[in-house]
Coordinates of C-alpha atoms in Angstrom, one line a residue:
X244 CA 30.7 102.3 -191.8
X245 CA 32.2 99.1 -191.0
X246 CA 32.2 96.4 -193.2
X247 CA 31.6 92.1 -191.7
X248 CA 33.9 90.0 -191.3
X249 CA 34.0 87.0 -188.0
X250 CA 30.7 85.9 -187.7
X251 CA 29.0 83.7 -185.8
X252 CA 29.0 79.5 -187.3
X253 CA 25.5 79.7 -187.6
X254 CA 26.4 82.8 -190.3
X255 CA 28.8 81.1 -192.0
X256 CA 27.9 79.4 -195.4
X257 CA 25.2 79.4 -198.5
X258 CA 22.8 81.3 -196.4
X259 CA 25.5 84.5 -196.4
X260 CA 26.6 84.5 -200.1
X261 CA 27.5 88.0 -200.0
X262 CA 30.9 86.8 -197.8
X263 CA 30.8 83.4 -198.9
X264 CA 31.1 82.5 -202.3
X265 CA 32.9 80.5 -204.7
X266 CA 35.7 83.6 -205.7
X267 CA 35.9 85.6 -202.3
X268 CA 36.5 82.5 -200.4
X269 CA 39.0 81.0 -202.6
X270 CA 40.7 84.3 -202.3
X271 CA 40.2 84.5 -198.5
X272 CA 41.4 81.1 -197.5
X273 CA 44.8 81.7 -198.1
X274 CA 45.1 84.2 -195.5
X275 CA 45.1 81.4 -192.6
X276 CA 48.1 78.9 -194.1
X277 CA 50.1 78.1 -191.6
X278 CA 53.0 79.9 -193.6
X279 CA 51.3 83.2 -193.8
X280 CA 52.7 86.1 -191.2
X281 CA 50.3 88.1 -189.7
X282 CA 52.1 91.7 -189.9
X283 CA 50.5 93.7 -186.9
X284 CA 52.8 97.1 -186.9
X285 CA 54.2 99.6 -189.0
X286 CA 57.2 99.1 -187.3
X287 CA 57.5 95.2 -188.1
X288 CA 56.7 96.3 -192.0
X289 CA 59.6 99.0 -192.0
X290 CA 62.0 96.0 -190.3
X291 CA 60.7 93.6 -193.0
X292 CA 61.2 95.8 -196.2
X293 CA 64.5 97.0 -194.7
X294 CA 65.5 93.9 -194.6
X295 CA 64.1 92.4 -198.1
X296 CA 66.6 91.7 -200.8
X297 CA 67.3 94.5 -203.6
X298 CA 66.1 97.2 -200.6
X299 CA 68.0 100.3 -201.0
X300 CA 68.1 102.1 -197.4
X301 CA 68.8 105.6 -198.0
X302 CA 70.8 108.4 -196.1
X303 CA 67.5 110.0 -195.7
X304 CA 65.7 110.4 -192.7
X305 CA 61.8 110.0 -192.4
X306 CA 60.2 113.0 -190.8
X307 CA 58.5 112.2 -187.3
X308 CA 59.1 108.7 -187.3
X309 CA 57.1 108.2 -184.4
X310 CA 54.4 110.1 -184.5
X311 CA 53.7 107.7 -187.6
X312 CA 54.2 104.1 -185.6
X313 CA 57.9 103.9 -187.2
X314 CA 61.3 103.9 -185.5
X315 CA 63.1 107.1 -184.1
X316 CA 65.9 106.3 -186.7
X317 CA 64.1 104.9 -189.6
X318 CA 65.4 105.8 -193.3
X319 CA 63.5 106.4 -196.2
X320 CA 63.4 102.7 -198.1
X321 CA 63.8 102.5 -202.3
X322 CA 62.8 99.5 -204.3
X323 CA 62.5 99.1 -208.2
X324 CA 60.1 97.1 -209.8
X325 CA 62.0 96.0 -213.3
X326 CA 60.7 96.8 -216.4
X327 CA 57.1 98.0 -215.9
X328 CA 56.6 101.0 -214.3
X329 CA 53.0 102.1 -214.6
X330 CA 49.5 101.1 -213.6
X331 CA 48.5 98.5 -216.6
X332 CA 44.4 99.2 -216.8
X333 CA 44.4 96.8 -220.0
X334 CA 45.3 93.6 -217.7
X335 CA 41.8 94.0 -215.7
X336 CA 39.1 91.9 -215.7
X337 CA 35.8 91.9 -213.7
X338 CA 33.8 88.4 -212.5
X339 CA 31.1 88.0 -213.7
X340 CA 28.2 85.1 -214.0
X341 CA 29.7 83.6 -217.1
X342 CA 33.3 83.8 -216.5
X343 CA 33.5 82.9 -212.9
X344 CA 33.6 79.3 -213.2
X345 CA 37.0 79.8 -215.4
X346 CA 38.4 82.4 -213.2
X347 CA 37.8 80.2 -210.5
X348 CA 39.8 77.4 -212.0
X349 CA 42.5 79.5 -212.6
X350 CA 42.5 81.0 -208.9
X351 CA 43.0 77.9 -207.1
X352 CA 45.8 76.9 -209.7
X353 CA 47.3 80.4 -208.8
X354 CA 46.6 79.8 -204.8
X355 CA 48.0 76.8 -204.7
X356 CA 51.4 77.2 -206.3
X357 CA 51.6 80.0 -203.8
X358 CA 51.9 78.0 -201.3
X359 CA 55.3 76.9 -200.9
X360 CA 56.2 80.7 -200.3
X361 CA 56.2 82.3 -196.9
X362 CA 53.4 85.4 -196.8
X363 CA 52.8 88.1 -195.4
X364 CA 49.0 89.7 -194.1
X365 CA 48.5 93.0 -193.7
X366 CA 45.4 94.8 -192.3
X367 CA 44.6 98.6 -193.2
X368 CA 41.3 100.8 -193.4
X369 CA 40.4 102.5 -196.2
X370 CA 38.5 105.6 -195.7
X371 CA 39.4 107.9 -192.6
X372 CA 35.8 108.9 -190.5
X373 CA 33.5 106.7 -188.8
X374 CA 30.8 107.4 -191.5
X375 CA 33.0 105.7 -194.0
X376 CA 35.5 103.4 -192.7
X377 CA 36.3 99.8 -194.5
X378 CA 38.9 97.2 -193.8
X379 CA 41.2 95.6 -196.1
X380 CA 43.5 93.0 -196.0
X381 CA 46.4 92.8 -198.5
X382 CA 48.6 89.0 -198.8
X383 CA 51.7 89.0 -200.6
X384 CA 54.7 86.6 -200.6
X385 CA 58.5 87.0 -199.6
X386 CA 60.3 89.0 -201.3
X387 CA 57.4 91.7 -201.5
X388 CA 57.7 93.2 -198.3
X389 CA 57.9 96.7 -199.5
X390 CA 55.1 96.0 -201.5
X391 CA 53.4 95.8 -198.0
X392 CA 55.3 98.5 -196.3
X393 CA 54.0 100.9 -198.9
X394 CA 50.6 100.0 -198.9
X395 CA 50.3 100.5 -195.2
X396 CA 51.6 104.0 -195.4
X397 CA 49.4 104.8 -197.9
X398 CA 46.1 103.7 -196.0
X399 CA 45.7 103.4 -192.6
X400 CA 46.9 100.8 -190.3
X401 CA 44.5 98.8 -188.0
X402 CA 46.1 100.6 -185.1
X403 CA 45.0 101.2 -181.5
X404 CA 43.4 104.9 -182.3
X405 CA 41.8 103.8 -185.7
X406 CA 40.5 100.5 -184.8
X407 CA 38.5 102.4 -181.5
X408 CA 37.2 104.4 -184.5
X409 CA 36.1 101.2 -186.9
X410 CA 34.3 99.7 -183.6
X411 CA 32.3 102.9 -183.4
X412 CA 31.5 103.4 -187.2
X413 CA 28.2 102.3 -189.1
X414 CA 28.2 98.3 -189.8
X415 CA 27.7 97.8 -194.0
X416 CA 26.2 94.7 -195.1
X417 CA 29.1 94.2 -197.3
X418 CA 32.5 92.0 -196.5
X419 CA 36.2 92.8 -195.4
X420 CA 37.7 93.8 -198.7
X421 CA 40.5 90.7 -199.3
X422 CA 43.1 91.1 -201.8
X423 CA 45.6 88.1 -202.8
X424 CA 48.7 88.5 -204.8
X425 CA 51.3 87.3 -206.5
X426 CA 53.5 89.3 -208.4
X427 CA 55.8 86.5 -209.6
X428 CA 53.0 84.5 -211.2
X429 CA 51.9 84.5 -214.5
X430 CA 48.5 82.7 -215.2
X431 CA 49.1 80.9 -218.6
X432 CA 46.1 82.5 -220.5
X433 CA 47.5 86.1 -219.1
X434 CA 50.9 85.7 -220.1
X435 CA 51.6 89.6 -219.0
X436 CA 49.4 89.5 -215.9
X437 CA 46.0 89.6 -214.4
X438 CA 43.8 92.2 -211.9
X439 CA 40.7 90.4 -211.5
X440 CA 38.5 91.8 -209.0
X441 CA 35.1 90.8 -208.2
X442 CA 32.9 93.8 -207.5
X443 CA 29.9 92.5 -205.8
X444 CA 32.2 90.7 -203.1
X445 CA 34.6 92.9 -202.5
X446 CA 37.3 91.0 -203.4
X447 CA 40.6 90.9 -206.0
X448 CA 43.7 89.0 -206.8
X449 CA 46.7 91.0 -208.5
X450 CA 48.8 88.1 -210.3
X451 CA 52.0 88.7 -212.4
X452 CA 52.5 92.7 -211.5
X453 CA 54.8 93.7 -209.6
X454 CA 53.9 97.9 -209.7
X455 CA 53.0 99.6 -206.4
X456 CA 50.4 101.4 -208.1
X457 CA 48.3 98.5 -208.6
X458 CA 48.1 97.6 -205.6
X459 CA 47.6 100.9 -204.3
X460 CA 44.1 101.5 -207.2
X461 CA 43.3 97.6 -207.0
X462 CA 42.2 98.7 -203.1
X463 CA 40.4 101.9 -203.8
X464 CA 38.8 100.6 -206.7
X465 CA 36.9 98.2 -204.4
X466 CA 36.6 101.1 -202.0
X467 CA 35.3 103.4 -204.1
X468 CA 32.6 100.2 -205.6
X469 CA 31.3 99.8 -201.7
X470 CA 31.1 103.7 -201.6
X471 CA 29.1 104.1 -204.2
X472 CA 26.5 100.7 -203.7
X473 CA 25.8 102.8 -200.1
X474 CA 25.0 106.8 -200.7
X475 CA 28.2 108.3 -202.0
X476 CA 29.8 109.6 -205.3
X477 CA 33.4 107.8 -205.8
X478 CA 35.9 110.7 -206.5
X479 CA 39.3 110.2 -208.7
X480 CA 40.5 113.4 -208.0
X481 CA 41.9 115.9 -205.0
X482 CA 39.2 118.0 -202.6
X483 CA 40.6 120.9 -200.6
X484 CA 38.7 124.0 -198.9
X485 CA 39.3 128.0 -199.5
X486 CA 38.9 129.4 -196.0
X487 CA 38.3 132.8 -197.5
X488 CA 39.0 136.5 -195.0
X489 CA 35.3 137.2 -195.5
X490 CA 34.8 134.0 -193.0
X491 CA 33.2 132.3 -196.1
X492 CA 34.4 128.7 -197.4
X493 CA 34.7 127.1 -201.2
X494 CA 35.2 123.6 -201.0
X495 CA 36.4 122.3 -204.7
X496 CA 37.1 119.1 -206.1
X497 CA 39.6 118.9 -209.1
X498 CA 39.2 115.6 -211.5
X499 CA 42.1 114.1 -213.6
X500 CA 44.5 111.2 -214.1
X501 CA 47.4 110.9 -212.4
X502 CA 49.8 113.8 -214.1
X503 CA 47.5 116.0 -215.1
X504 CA 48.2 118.3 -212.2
X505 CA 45.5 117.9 -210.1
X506 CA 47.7 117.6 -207.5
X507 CA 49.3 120.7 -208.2
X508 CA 46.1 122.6 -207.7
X509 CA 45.4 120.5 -204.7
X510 CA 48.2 121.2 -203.0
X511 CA 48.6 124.4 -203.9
X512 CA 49.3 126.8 -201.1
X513 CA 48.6 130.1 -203.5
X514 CA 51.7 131.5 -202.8
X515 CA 50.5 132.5 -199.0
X516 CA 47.3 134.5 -200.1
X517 CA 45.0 131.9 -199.1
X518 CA 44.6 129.9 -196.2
X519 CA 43.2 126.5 -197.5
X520 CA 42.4 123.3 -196.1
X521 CA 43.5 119.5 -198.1
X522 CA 40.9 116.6 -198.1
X523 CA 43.2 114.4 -200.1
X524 CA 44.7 114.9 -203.8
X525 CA 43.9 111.5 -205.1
X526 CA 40.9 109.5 -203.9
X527 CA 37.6 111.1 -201.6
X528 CA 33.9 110.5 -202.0
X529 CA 30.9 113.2 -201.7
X530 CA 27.7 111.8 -199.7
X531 CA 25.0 111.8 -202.1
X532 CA 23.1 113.3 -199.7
X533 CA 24.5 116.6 -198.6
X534 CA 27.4 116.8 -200.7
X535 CA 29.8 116.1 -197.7
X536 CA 33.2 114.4 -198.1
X537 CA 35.3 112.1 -197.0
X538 CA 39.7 111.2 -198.0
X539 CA 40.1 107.5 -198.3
X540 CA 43.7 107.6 -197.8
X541 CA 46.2 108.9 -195.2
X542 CA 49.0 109.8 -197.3
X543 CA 50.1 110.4 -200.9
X544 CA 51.7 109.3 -203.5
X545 CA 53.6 111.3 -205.8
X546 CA 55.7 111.4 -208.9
X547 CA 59.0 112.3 -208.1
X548 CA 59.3 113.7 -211.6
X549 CA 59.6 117.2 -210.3
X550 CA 61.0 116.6 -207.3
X551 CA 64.8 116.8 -207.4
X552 CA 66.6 116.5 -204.0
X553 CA 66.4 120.4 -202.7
X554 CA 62.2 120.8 -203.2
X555 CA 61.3 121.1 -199.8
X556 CA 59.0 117.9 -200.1
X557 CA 61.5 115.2 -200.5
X558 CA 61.4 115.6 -196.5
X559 CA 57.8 114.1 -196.5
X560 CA 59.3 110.6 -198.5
X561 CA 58.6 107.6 -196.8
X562 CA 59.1 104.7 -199.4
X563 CA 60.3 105.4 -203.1
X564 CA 60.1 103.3 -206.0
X565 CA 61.9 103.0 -210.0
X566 CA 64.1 105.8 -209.2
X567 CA 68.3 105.5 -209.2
X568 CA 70.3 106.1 -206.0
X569 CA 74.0 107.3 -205.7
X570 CA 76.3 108.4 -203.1
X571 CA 76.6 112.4 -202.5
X572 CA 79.3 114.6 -201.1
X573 CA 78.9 113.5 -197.8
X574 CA 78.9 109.9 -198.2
X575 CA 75.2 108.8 -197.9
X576 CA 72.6 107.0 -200.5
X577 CA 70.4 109.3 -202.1
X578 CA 68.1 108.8 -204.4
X579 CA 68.6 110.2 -208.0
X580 CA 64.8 111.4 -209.1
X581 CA 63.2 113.2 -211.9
X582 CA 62.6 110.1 -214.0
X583 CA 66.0 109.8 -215.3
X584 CA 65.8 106.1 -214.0
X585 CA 62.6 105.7 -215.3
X586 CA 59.6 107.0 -216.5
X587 CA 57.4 107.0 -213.4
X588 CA 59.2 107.5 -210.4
X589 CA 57.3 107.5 -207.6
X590 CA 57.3 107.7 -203.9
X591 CA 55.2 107.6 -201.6
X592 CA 54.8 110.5 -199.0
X593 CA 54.0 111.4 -195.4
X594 CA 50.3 113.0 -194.4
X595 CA 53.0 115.8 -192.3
X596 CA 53.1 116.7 -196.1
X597 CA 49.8 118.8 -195.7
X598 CA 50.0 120.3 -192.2
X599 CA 46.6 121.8 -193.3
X600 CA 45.2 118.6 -193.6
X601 CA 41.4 117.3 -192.6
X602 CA 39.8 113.7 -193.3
X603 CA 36.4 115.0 -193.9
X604 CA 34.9 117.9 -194.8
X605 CA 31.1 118.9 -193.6
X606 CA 30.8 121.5 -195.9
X607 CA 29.3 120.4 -199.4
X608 CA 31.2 120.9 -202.4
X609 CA 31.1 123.9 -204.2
X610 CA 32.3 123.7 -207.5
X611 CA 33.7 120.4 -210.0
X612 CA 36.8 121.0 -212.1
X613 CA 37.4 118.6 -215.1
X614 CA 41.0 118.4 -215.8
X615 CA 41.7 118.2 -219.3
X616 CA 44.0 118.6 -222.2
X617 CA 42.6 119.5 -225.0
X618 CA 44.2 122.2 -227.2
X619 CA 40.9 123.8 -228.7
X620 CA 40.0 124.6 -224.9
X621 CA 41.0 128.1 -223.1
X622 CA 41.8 127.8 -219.7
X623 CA 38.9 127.2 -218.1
X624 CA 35.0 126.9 -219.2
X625 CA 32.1 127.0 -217.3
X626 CA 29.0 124.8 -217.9
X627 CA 25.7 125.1 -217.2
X628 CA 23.3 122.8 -218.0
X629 CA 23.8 119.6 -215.4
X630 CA 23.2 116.8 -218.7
X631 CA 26.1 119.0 -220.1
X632 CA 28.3 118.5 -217.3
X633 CA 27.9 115.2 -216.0
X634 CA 28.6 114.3 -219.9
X635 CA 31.8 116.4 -219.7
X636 CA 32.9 114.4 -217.1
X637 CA 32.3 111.1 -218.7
X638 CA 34.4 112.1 -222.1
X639 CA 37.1 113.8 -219.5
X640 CA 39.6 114.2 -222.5
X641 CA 43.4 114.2 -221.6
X642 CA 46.6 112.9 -222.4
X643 CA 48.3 109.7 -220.6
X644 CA 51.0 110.1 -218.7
X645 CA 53.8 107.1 -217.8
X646 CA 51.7 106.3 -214.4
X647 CA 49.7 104.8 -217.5
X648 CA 51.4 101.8 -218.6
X649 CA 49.8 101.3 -222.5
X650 CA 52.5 99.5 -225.3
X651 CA 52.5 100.9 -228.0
X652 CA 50.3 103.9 -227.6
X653 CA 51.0 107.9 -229.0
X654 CA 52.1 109.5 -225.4
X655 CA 50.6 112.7 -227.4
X656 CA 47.5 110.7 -228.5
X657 CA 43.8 112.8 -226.8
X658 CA 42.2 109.8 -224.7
X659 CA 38.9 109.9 -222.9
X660 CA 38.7 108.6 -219.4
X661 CA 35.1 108.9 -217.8
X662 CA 35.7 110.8 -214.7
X663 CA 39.3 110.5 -214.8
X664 CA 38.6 107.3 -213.2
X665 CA 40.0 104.2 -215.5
X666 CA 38.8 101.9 -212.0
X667 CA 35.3 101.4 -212.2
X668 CA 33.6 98.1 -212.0
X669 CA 29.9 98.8 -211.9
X670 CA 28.0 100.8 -214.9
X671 CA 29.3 103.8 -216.0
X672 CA 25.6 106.0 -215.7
X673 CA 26.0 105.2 -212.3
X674 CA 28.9 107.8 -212.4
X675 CA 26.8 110.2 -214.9
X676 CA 23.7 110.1 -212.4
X677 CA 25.2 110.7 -209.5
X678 CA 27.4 113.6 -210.9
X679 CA 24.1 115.1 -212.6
X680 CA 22.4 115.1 -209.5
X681 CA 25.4 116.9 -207.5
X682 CA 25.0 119.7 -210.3
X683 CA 21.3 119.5 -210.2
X684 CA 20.4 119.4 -206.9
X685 CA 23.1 120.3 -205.0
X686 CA 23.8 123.3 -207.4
X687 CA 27.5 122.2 -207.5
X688 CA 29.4 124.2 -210.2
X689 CA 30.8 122.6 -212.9
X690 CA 34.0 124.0 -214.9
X691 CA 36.1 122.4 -217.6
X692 CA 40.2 123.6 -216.7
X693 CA 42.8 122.7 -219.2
X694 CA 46.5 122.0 -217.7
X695 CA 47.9 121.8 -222.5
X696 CA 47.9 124.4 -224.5
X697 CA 45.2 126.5 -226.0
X698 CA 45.5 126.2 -229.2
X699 CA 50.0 126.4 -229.7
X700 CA 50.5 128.2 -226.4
X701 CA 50.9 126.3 -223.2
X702 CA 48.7 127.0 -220.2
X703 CA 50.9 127.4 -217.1
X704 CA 50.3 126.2 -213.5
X705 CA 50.4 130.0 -212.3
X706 CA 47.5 130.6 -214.4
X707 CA 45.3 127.8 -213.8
X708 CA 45.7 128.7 -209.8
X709 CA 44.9 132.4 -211.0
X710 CA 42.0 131.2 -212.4
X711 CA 41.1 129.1 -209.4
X712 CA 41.7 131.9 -206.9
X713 CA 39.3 134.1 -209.1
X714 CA 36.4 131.6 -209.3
X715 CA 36.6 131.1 -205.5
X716 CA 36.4 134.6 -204.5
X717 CA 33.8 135.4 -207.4
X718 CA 35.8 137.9 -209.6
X719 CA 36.0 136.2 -212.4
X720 CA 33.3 137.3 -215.1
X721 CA 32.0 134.5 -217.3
X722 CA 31.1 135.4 -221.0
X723 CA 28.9 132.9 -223.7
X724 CA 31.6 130.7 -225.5
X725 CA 30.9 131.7 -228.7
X726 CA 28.2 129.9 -230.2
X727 CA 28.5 126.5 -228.5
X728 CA 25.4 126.0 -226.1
X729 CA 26.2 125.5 -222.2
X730 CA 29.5 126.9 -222.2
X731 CA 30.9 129.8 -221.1
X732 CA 34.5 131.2 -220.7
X733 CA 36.4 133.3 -218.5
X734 CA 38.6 135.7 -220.8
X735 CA 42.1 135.6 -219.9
X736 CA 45.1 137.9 -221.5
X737 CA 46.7 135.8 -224.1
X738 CA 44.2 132.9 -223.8
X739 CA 41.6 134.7 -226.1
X740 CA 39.8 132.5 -228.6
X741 CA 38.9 133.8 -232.0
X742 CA 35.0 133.2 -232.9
X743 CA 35.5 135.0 -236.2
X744 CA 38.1 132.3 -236.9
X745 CA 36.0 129.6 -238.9
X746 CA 38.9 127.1 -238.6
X747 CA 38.5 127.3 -235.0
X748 CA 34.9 127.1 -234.4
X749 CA 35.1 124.2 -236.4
X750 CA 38.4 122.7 -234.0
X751 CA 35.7 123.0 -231.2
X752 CA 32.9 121.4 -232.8
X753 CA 35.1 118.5 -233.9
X754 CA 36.5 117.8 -230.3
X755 CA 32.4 117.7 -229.2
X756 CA 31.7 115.5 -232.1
X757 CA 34.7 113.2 -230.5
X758 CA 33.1 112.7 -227.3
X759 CA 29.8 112.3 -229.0
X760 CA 31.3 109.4 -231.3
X761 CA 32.7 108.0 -227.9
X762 CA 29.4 108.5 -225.8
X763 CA 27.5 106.5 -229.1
X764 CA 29.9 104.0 -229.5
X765 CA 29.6 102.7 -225.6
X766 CA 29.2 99.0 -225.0
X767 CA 25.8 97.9 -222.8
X768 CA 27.9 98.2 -219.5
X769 CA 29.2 101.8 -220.6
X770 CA 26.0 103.2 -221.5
X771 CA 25.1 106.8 -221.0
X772 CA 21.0 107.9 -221.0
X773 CA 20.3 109.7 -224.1
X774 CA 19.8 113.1 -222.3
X775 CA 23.8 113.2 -221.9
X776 CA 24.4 112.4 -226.4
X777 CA 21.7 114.9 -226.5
X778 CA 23.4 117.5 -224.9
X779 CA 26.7 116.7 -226.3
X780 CA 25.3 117.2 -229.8
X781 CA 23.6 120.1 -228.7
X782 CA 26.9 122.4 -228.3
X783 CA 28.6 120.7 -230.8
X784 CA 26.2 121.4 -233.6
X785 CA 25.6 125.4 -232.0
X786 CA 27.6 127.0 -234.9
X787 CA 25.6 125.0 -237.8
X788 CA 22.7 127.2 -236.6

């Protein structure tokens, strides 16, 4: 799928307004100033952001330079961003009919004190098989050349091999996606910064914010928008494949914010005993129509929280960001990780990170886990009725982590984040729909995993992969979660719940009442169907039968 962009004069104007209208092109015309630089190689970025004030260049070597378009002796790059370290979902805002005249005003006010600064274009594609390929074009100004750099990595550069690719994929009637920023602007009525995007034209400017992350979302939020307007399921989460010794395959997709160790499971190995193939641990899409799926994104990027400088996977950094650097026994800058610089280091990492790594997968999806953290949950439930699940999804219950920039905020405080996916500009029973029908008709599985504590005890990564590795190659026995309807559990050794216990029947019922009270109170734009409060309600009041 390949998205429009150069069209013929006779194209061009009111009769298109899908590619030309009032937002998208004062966004898009920007990108031909005669100060902007057209940055055409990976190569050219790395030079640029090596070169950028307040660039750290490392000691460290990046791992098969060329094979990834870089230099045989490139380094691994470091830049800070300042004081905000975290994607800031409370500084979006969508276009829409009766705001786009102001936002309008305050785009070309932004785009034109731009303009004394020299800019850079870049040109990625977003999506990585013919059947879903888009392009994207990021502008930033001087001094934000690792902002570039970065995103590059992270997609997919219009290269040679990728751009035969894009010629051959499926034409969308949808626009280029076009992205202007300005991280050093501040529009006076958004004194801490602004992500507006407009979702019908595929289109955003990132003003005042400075974090990679946004940059990194703001893209894949209008990917995953065009995604789901043409047949597929937008996907917040990590996809990989069981290639089980029977010869059998269980393709699962694991669903939670950014922390909440979905890519743990995703890139999980299973200490040898399973040979497993990686999608992508962040952002895919399943084809509404036979359940297939497709990565958006060629590489990753991680928290370098857990990553001091002997785990193996600090080979795989390409860029890094809000971490410290030092000097080490041997003379060279290194950088110091595990958040003691900040609170959300970062970095992002090389696709040789996964040697087990495809871009699609043919095989449908077997089985949806919903990462959460919720202490009156054992490790993992099962659910059954497709209402049930779908609704699960959309009151996904978890904790933030810093990749979640929210002043003020309880870090311990339960949140609900439909889907795990805080990025969503169209109607969230789009989501619910689509995810119903995946359970429905696709007979998808659905299971509820939580990465807390049950109860005072705190559920280890060993045994959520346990628990994965039994689902997958069907030993583990499901039993009737007490009285709540829907819901079963899969009894693990110190992970018991007590249904005798009164107090925690009740613990349960009040965490489903939560998510109902959050279903109920939903603006018009938000709204669930009343099947998914229905069901809700339905486990929740089980024990006052």
């Amino acid at each position: 799928m390949a998205t429009k962009s150069k069209l013929p004069v006779q194209d061009i104007g009111t009769r298109n307004p899908k590619l030309f209208n009032r937002i998208r092109t004062i966004i898009e015309t920007p990108f031909y100033w005669n100060n902007v630089h057209h940055v055409r190689s990976l190569s050219e970025a790395y030079e640029l952001a090596k070169r950028a004030p307040g660039t750290i260049i490392t000691g460290l070597d990046v791992h098969n330079p060329e094979a990834l378009g870089l230099p045989r002796d490139a380094k691994v790059l470091l830049f800070n961003d300042g004081k905000i370290t975290g994607r800031q979902a409370r500084l979006r805002r969508l276009v829409n009919g009766e705001n786009r005249n102001k936002f309008a005003d305050l785009l070309r006010e932004a785009v034109f004190l731009s303009r004394n600064r020299k800019m850079y274009h870049a040109e990625a594609y977003v999506g990585l098989d013919k059947d879903f390929m888009l392009k994207a074009h990021l502008l930033v100004p001087e001094g934000y050349e690792n902002t570039l750099y970065s995103w590059l990595l992270n997609f997919q550069i219009a290269n040679e091999e990728y751009t035969e690719m894009y010629k051959d994929s499926l034409v969308l009637d949808e626009g280029d996606i076009f992205i202007f920023a300005n991280p050093d602007y501040y529009p006076e009525e958004h004194p801490d910064g602004l992500a507006l995007f407009d979702a019908e034209h595929n289109c955003a400017a990132i003003l005042g914010m400075r974090y990679f992350g946004e940059f990194k979302k703001g893209t894949l939020t209008l990917a995953w928008t065009i995604a789901e307007r043409n047949g597929y399921t937008p996907c917040h989460g990590g996809q990989k494949r069981f290639n089980l010794p029977s010869g059998n395959q269980k393709v699962i997709g694991v669903f939670g914010l950014s922390g909440s160790g979905k890519s743990t499971i995703t890139l999980s190995n299973h200490g040898g005993k399973f040979s497993t193939t990686v999608l992508h641990d962040d952002a895919f899409i399943i084809s509404d129509k036979d359940a297939s799926s497709i990565s958006l994104e060629q590489s990753y990027f991680d928290k370098t929280q857990d990553y001091p400088l002997t785990e193996p996977q600090t080979k795989y950094f390409l860029t890094i960001q809000n971490c410290g650097a030092t000097l080490d026994s041997e003379g060279r800058i290194v950088p110091v990780t595990e958040d003691i610089q900040s609170g959300n280091g970062r970095a992002v990492k090389s696709r040789f990170a996964t040697p087990n790594r495809e871009y699609r997968f043919e095989e449908p999806c077997d089985a949806i886990f919903w990462i959460m953290k919720d202490d009156s949950l054992p490790p993992v439930l099962k659910v059954t009725r497709p209402e049930l699940a779908s609704a699960m999804g959309a009151t996904l219950a978890t904790k933030r982590t810093t990749a979640e920039y929210v002043p003020g905020e309880d870090p311990n405080k339960l949140v609900i984040v439909p889907y795990a996916n805080p990025f969503r500009l169209y109607p969230l029973k789009k989501d619910y729909l689509k995810f119903k029908k995946l359970f429905s008709e696709r007979n998808v599985a659905c299971y509820i995993i939580n990465t807390g504590h049950f109860l005072t005890k705190k559920i280890g990564p060993q045994t959520t992969l346990g628990l994965i590795e039994d689902i997958v190659t069907d030993r583990a026995e499901f039993q009737p979660f007490g009285p709540f309807a829907d819901l079963e559990y899969y009894p693990l050794e110190g992970f018991l719940p007590d249904f005798s216990d009164r107090n925690y029947l009740e613990m349960v019922e009040r965490r489903l009442l939560d998510r109902l009270e959050y279903v109920s109170g939903l603006d018009e734009f938000n709204k669930l169907p009343d099947e998914a409060l229905e069901a809700i309600e339905k486990a929740a009041k089980s024990i006052r039968r």
